[in-house]
CSV table of C-alpha atoms and ligand atoms in Angstrom, one decimal:
chain,number,residue,atom,x,y,z
A,63,MET,CA,322.1,161.8,307.7
A,64,THR,CA,325.4,160.4,308.7
A,65,SER,CA,328.0,160.0,306.0
A,66,GLU,CA,327.8,156.2,306.5
A,67,LYS,CA,324.1,156.2,306.1
A,68,LYS,CA,324.5,158.5,303.1
A,69,ARG,CA,327.0,156.0,301.6
A,70,GLY,CA,324.5,153.2,302.2
A,71,TYR,CA,321.7,155.1,300.6
A,72,ASN,CA,324.0,155.9,297.6
A,73,LYS,CA,324.9,152.3,297.2
A,74,LYS,CA,321.2,151.3,297.2
A,75,ARG,CA,320.4,154.0,294.8
A,76,MET,CA,323.3,153.0,292.5
A,77,LYS,CA,322.1,149.4,292.6
A,78,GLN,CA,318.6,150.6,291.7
A,79,ILE,CA,319.9,152.7,288.8
A,80,ARG,CA,322.0,149.8,287.5
A,81,ARG,CA,319.0,147.4,287.7
A,82,GLN,CA,316.9,149.9,285.8
A,83,ARG,CA,319.7,150.3,283.2
A,84,ARG,CA,320.0,146.5,282.9
A,85,LEU,CA,316.2,146.2,282.4
A,86,LYS,CA,316.3,149.0,279.8
A,87,ARG,CA,319.1,147.2,277.9
A,88,ARG,CA,317.2,143.9,278.1
A,89,LEU,CA,314.0,145.6,276.9
A,90,LEU,CA,315.9,147.3,274.1
A,91,GLY,CA,317.6,144.1,273.1
A,92,ALA,CA,314.3,142.2,273.1
A,93,GLY,CA,312.8,145.1,271.0
A,94,ILE,CA,315.6,144.9,268.5
A,95,LEU,CA,315.3,141.2,268.3
A,96,ILE,CA,311.5,141.3,267.7
A,97,LEU,CA,311.9,144.1,265.2
A,98,SER,CA,314.6,142.2,263.2
A,99,GLY,CA,312.4,139.1,263.4
A,100,VAL,CA,309.5,141.0,261.8
A,101,CYS,CA,311.8,142.5,259.2
A,102,ILE,CA,313.3,139.1,258.2
A,103,PHE,CA,309.7,137.6,258.1
A,104,LEU,CA,308.5,140.5,255.8
A,105,LEU,CA,311.6,140.3,253.6
A,106,GLY,CA,311.2,136.5,253.3
A,107,LYS,CA,307.5,137.0,252.4
A,108,SER,CA,308.3,139.5,249.7
A,109,VAL,CA,311.0,137.3,248.2
A,110,GLY,CA,308.6,134.4,248.2
A,111,ARG,CA,306.0,136.5,246.4
A,112,GLN,CA,308.6,137.5,243.9
A,113,GLU,CA,309.5,133.9,243.2
A,114,GLU,CA,305.9,133.0,242.9
A,115,MET,CA,305.4,135.8,240.4
A,116,GLN,CA,308.4,134.6,238.4
A,117,ILE,CA,307.0,131.0,238.2
A,118,LEU,CA,303.6,132.4,237.0
A,119,THR,CA,305.4,134.4,234.4
A,120,LYS,CA,307.2,131.3,233.1
A,121,GLU,CA,303.8,129.5,232.9
A,122,GLU,CA,302.4,132.3,231.0
A,123,LYS,CA,305.3,132.2,228.6
A,124,VAL,CA,304.7,128.5,228.1
A,125,LYS,CA,301.1,129.1,227.5
A,126,ASN,CA,301.8,131.8,225.0
A,127,TYR,CA,304.6,130.0,223.4
A,128,THR,CA,304.7,130.6,219.7
A,129,TYR,CA,305.7,127.9,217.3
A,130,ASN,CA,308.1,129.0,214.6
A,131,GLN,CA,307.8,127.1,211.4
A,132,GLY,CA,309.3,128.3,208.2
A,133,GLY,CA,309.6,131.9,209.5
A,134,GLN,CA,305.8,132.0,210.1
A,135,GLU,CA,304.6,132.4,213.7
A,136,GLU,CA,302.1,129.8,214.7
A,137,GLU,CA,300.2,129.7,217.8
A,138,TYR,CA,300.2,127.0,220.4
A,139,ASP,CA,296.4,127.0,220.7
A,140,LEU,CA,295.7,124.9,223.7
A,141,ASP,CA,297.5,124.4,226.9
A,142,GLY,CA,297.6,120.9,228.3
A,143,ILE,CA,299.7,117.8,228.2
A,144,LEU,CA,300.1,116.0,225.0
A,145,THR,CA,298.5,112.6,225.4
A,146,VAL,CA,297.8,111.8,221.8
A,147,ARG,CA,298.3,108.3,220.8
A,148,GLU,CA,298.9,107.9,217.1
A,149,ILE,CA,296.8,104.8,216.8
A,150,LEU,CA,294.0,105.9,219.0
A,151,LEU,CA,290.8,104.3,217.7
A,152,VAL,CA,287.8,106.6,217.6
A,153,ASN,CA,284.7,105.2,215.8
A,154,LYS,CA,281.0,104.6,216.5
A,155,ASP,CA,281.8,102.1,219.2
A,156,ASN,CA,284.8,103.9,220.7
A,157,PRO,CA,284.3,107.5,221.7
A,158,LEU,CA,287.1,109.9,222.4
A,159,PRO,CA,288.5,109.3,225.9
A,160,GLU,CA,287.0,111.8,228.3
A,161,ASP,CA,290.4,112.9,229.5
A,162,TYR,CA,291.8,113.2,226.0
A,163,GLU,CA,294.1,116.2,225.7
A,164,VAL,CA,295.8,117.4,222.6
A,165,THR,CA,298.2,120.2,221.8
A,166,LEU,CA,297.1,121.8,218.6
A,167,LEU,CA,299.1,123.8,216.1
A,168,THR,CA,297.6,126.1,213.5
A,169,LEU,CA,298.5,125.1,210.0
A,170,PRO,CA,300.2,127.5,207.5
A,171,ASP,CA,296.7,128.3,206.0
A,172,GLY,CA,296.0,130.1,209.3
A,173,VAL,CA,292.6,128.3,209.7
A,174,ASN,CA,293.1,124.6,210.2
A,175,ARG,CA,294.6,123.0,213.2
A,176,ALA,CA,296.5,119.8,213.7
A,177,ALA,CA,297.6,117.7,216.7
A,178,GLU,CA,301.3,118.4,217.4
A,179,GLU,CA,302.6,115.1,216.1
A,180,ALA,CA,300.6,115.2,212.8
A,181,TYR,CA,301.6,118.8,212.0
A,182,GLU,CA,305.0,118.2,210.4
A,183,PRO,CA,304.1,115.0,208.5
A,184,LEU,CA,301.0,116.8,207.1
A,185,CYS,CA,303.0,119.8,206.0
A,186,ASP,CA,305.7,117.6,204.5
A,187,MET,CA,303.1,115.5,202.6
A,188,LEU,CA,301.3,118.5,201.1
A,189,LYS,CA,304.6,120.2,200.2
A,190,ALA,CA,305.8,117.0,198.4
A,191,GLY,CA,302.5,117.0,196.4
A,192,GLN,CA,302.9,120.6,195.6
A,193,LYS,CA,306.3,119.9,194.2
A,194,GLU,CA,304.6,117.6,191.8
A,195,GLY,CA,302.4,120.5,190.7
A,196,LEU,CA,299.3,119.6,192.8
A,197,SER,CA,297.1,122.0,194.7
A,198,PHE,CA,295.4,120.9,197.9
A,199,GLU,CA,292.8,122.3,200.1
A,200,ILE,CA,292.2,121.1,203.7
A,201,CYS,CA,288.5,121.4,204.1
A,202,SER,CA,288.3,119.9,207.6
A,203,SER,CA,290.7,119.3,210.4
A,204,TYR,CA,290.4,119.5,214.2
A,205,ARG,CA,286.9,119.8,215.3
A,206,SER,CA,285.9,120.3,219.0
A,207,VAL,CA,283.2,118.1,220.4
A,208,GLU,CA,281.0,121.2,220.6
A,209,ARG,CA,281.6,122.0,216.9
A,210,GLN,CA,280.8,118.4,216.0
A,211,GLN,CA,277.4,118.8,217.8
A,212,GLU,CA,276.7,122.0,215.8
A,213,LEU,CA,277.5,120.3,212.5
A,214,LEU,CA,275.3,117.3,213.4
A,215,ASP,CA,272.4,119.6,214.4
A,216,GLU,CA,272.7,121.6,211.2
A,217,ASP,CA,272.6,118.4,209.0
A,218,ILE,CA,269.6,116.9,211.0
A,219,ASN,CA,267.7,120.2,210.7
A,220,THR,CA,268.2,120.3,207.0
A,221,LEU,CA,266.8,116.8,206.6
A,222,MET,CA,263.9,117.5,209.0
A,223,ARG,CA,262.9,120.5,206.9
A,224,GLN,CA,262.7,118.0,204.0
A,225,GLY,CA,260.2,115.9,206.0
A,226,TYR,CA,262.4,113.4,207.9
A,227,SER,CA,261.5,112.6,211.5
A,228,TYR,CA,264.3,113.3,214.0
A,229,LYS,CA,265.2,109.6,214.3
A,230,GLU,CA,265.3,109.1,210.5
A,231,ALA,CA,267.3,112.3,210.1
A,232,TYR,CA,269.7,111.2,212.8
A,233,GLU,CA,270.3,107.8,211.3
A,234,GLU,CA,270.8,109.2,207.9
A,235,VAL,CA,273.2,112.0,209.0
A,236,THR,CA,275.3,109.7,211.2
A,237,LYS,CA,276.2,107.6,208.1
A,238,GLU,CA,278.6,110.4,207.4
A,239,THR,CA,278.8,112.8,210.3
A,240,MET,CA,279.7,111.2,213.6
A,241,PRO,CA,277.9,112.1,216.8
A,242,PRO,CA,279.8,114.4,219.1
A,243,GLY,CA,282.7,112.6,220.9
A,244,TYR,CA,282.8,109.9,218.2
A,245,SER,CA,284.5,111.9,215.4
A,246,GLU,CA,288.0,111.3,214.5
A,247,HIS,CA,288.3,114.9,213.7
A,248,SER,CA,288.2,115.7,217.5
A,249,THR,CA,291.6,113.9,217.8
A,250,GLY,CA,293.4,116.5,215.7
A,251,LEU,CA,294.8,113.6,213.7
A,252,ALA,CA,292.3,113.5,210.9
A,253,PHE,CA,292.1,115.7,207.8
A,254,ASP,CA,289.7,116.0,204.9
A,255,ILE,CA,292.0,117.0,202.0
A,256,VAL,CA,290.6,117.8,198.6
A,257,SER,CA,291.8,119.1,195.2
A,258,LEU,CA,291.8,122.9,195.1
A,259,GLY,CA,290.1,122.6,191.7
A,260,TYR,CA,287.4,120.2,193.0
A,261,GLN,CA,286.3,120.9,196.5
A,262,ILE,CA,283.3,118.6,196.6
A,263,LEU,CA,283.1,115.7,199.0
A,264,ASP,CA,281.6,113.1,196.6
A,265,ALA,CA,282.6,110.2,194.3
A,266,GLY,CA,284.3,112.6,191.9
A,267,GLN,CA,287.0,113.5,194.4
A,268,GLU,CA,288.9,110.2,193.9
A,269,LYS,CA,289.3,111.0,190.2
A,270,THR,CA,291.3,114.2,190.9
A,271,LYS,CA,295.0,113.9,190.4
A,272,GLU,CA,295.5,115.3,194.0
A,273,ASN,CA,293.4,112.4,195.5
A,274,ILE,CA,295.1,109.8,193.3
A,275,TRP,CA,298.5,111.1,194.5
A,276,LEU,CA,297.4,111.3,198.2
A,277,GLN,CA,296.1,107.7,198.2
A,278,SER,CA,299.3,106.3,196.8
A,279,HIS,CA,301.8,108.5,198.9
A,280,CYS,CA,300.0,109.1,202.2
A,281,ALA,CA,301.6,106.1,204.0
A,282,GLU,CA,305.1,107.6,203.3
A,283,TYR,CA,304.1,110.4,205.7
A,284,GLY,CA,302.3,108.3,208.2
A,285,PHE,CA,298.8,108.8,206.9
A,286,ILE,CA,296.1,106.3,205.9
A,287,LEU,CA,292.9,106.4,203.9
A,288,ARG,CA,290.7,105.9,206.9
A,289,TYR,CA,287.4,104.9,205.3
A,290,PRO,CA,288.3,102.8,202.3
A,291,LYS,CA,285.9,101.5,199.6
A,292,GLY,CA,284.5,98.1,200.5
A,293,LYS,CA,285.2,98.4,204.2
A,294,GLU,CA,282.0,100.1,205.2
A,295,ASP,CA,280.9,97.2,207.3
A,296,ILE,CA,284.0,97.5,209.4
A,297,THR,CA,284.3,101.3,209.6
A,298,ALA,CA,280.5,101.9,209.7
A,299,ILE,CA,281.3,105.0,207.5
A,300,ASN,CA,280.7,105.4,203.8
A,301,TYR,CA,283.8,105.4,201.5
A,302,GLU,CA,285.5,108.8,201.9
A,303,SER,CA,288.4,109.3,199.5
A,304,TRP,CA,289.3,112.6,201.1
A,305,HIS,CA,289.5,111.6,204.8
A,306,PHE,CA,293.1,110.9,205.9
A,307,ARG,CA,294.2,109.9,209.4
A,308,TYR,CA,297.7,110.2,210.9
A,309,VAL,CA,298.7,106.9,212.5
A,310,GLY,CA,302.5,107.1,212.2
A,311,LYS,CA,304.7,105.7,209.5
A,312,GLU,CA,304.9,102.1,210.8
A,313,ALA,CA,301.2,101.5,211.1
A,314,ALA,CA,300.4,103.5,207.9
A,315,ALA,CA,302.8,101.4,205.9
A,316,TYR,CA,301.2,98.2,207.1
A,317,ILE,CA,297.6,99.3,206.8
A,318,MET,CA,298.0,100.8,203.3
A,319,GLU,CA,300.2,97.9,201.9
A,320,ASN,CA,297.6,95.3,203.1
A,321,GLY,CA,294.6,97.3,202.2
A,322,ILE,CA,293.1,97.1,205.7
A,323,THR,CA,291.5,99.5,208.1
A,324,LEU,CA,292.7,100.8,211.5
A,325,GLU,CA,290.1,98.6,213.2
A,326,GLU,CA,291.6,95.5,211.5
A,327,TYR,CA,295.1,96.6,212.3
A,328,LEU,CA,294.4,97.0,216.0
A,329,GLU,CA,292.9,93.5,216.1
A,330,LEU,CA,296.0,91.9,214.7
B,122,ZN,ZN1,286.7,113.6,207.7
């Protein structure tokens, strides 16, 4: 090999080596680029997941939110949006809307539950009565549609055991117990309140000093006597001196002052 040829060969070889090196660098560059891409993608995903987890945790917190009233921890029983309307009419002709949602709060007795907006007015009313030396017992409050069905079935079965036909028993029972979906108790706004010393739901209840006080003061707290005496043809429910319904102060004042029913008020 002549020196010139050798130089030519060397040049060629050098070119080849340089080309190979360039290729290697490019491949390495591309590799690094792809790797960083994957890393960024994975990092992003994990951050996203973390954010998602944080949102879920917040939702859980809202769900498990505890209501603090007078140092006592109360549970927020149901999740869901509050859509309670204070003057919602629920009677034999007007069932509870299918999409009705209510936020319920457990009352200080630890048993009964009330719709969020009725909670404080109810507590205030009972406390005011207690200051006058009265003792109340809430014997019925929020009732789910399922529970209403159970109560109705129990009452119908009792009458059927006494010889009533199903139809007769149903008609008799629904004079006082509403069919499921038609009870005001499923709104969370209705409460049966009796005297602690007389817990019977009969004509004697209105003679107790607790009931006399409730009937004359309930409107101050936004409550009405829902099934008054002499209005049975309008309410389609026998007189119930113990059943109080939250409608808000404005409606309550008008209804109680004028001795009318919620049905009549809504027709005005
Ligand atoms: Zn009732």
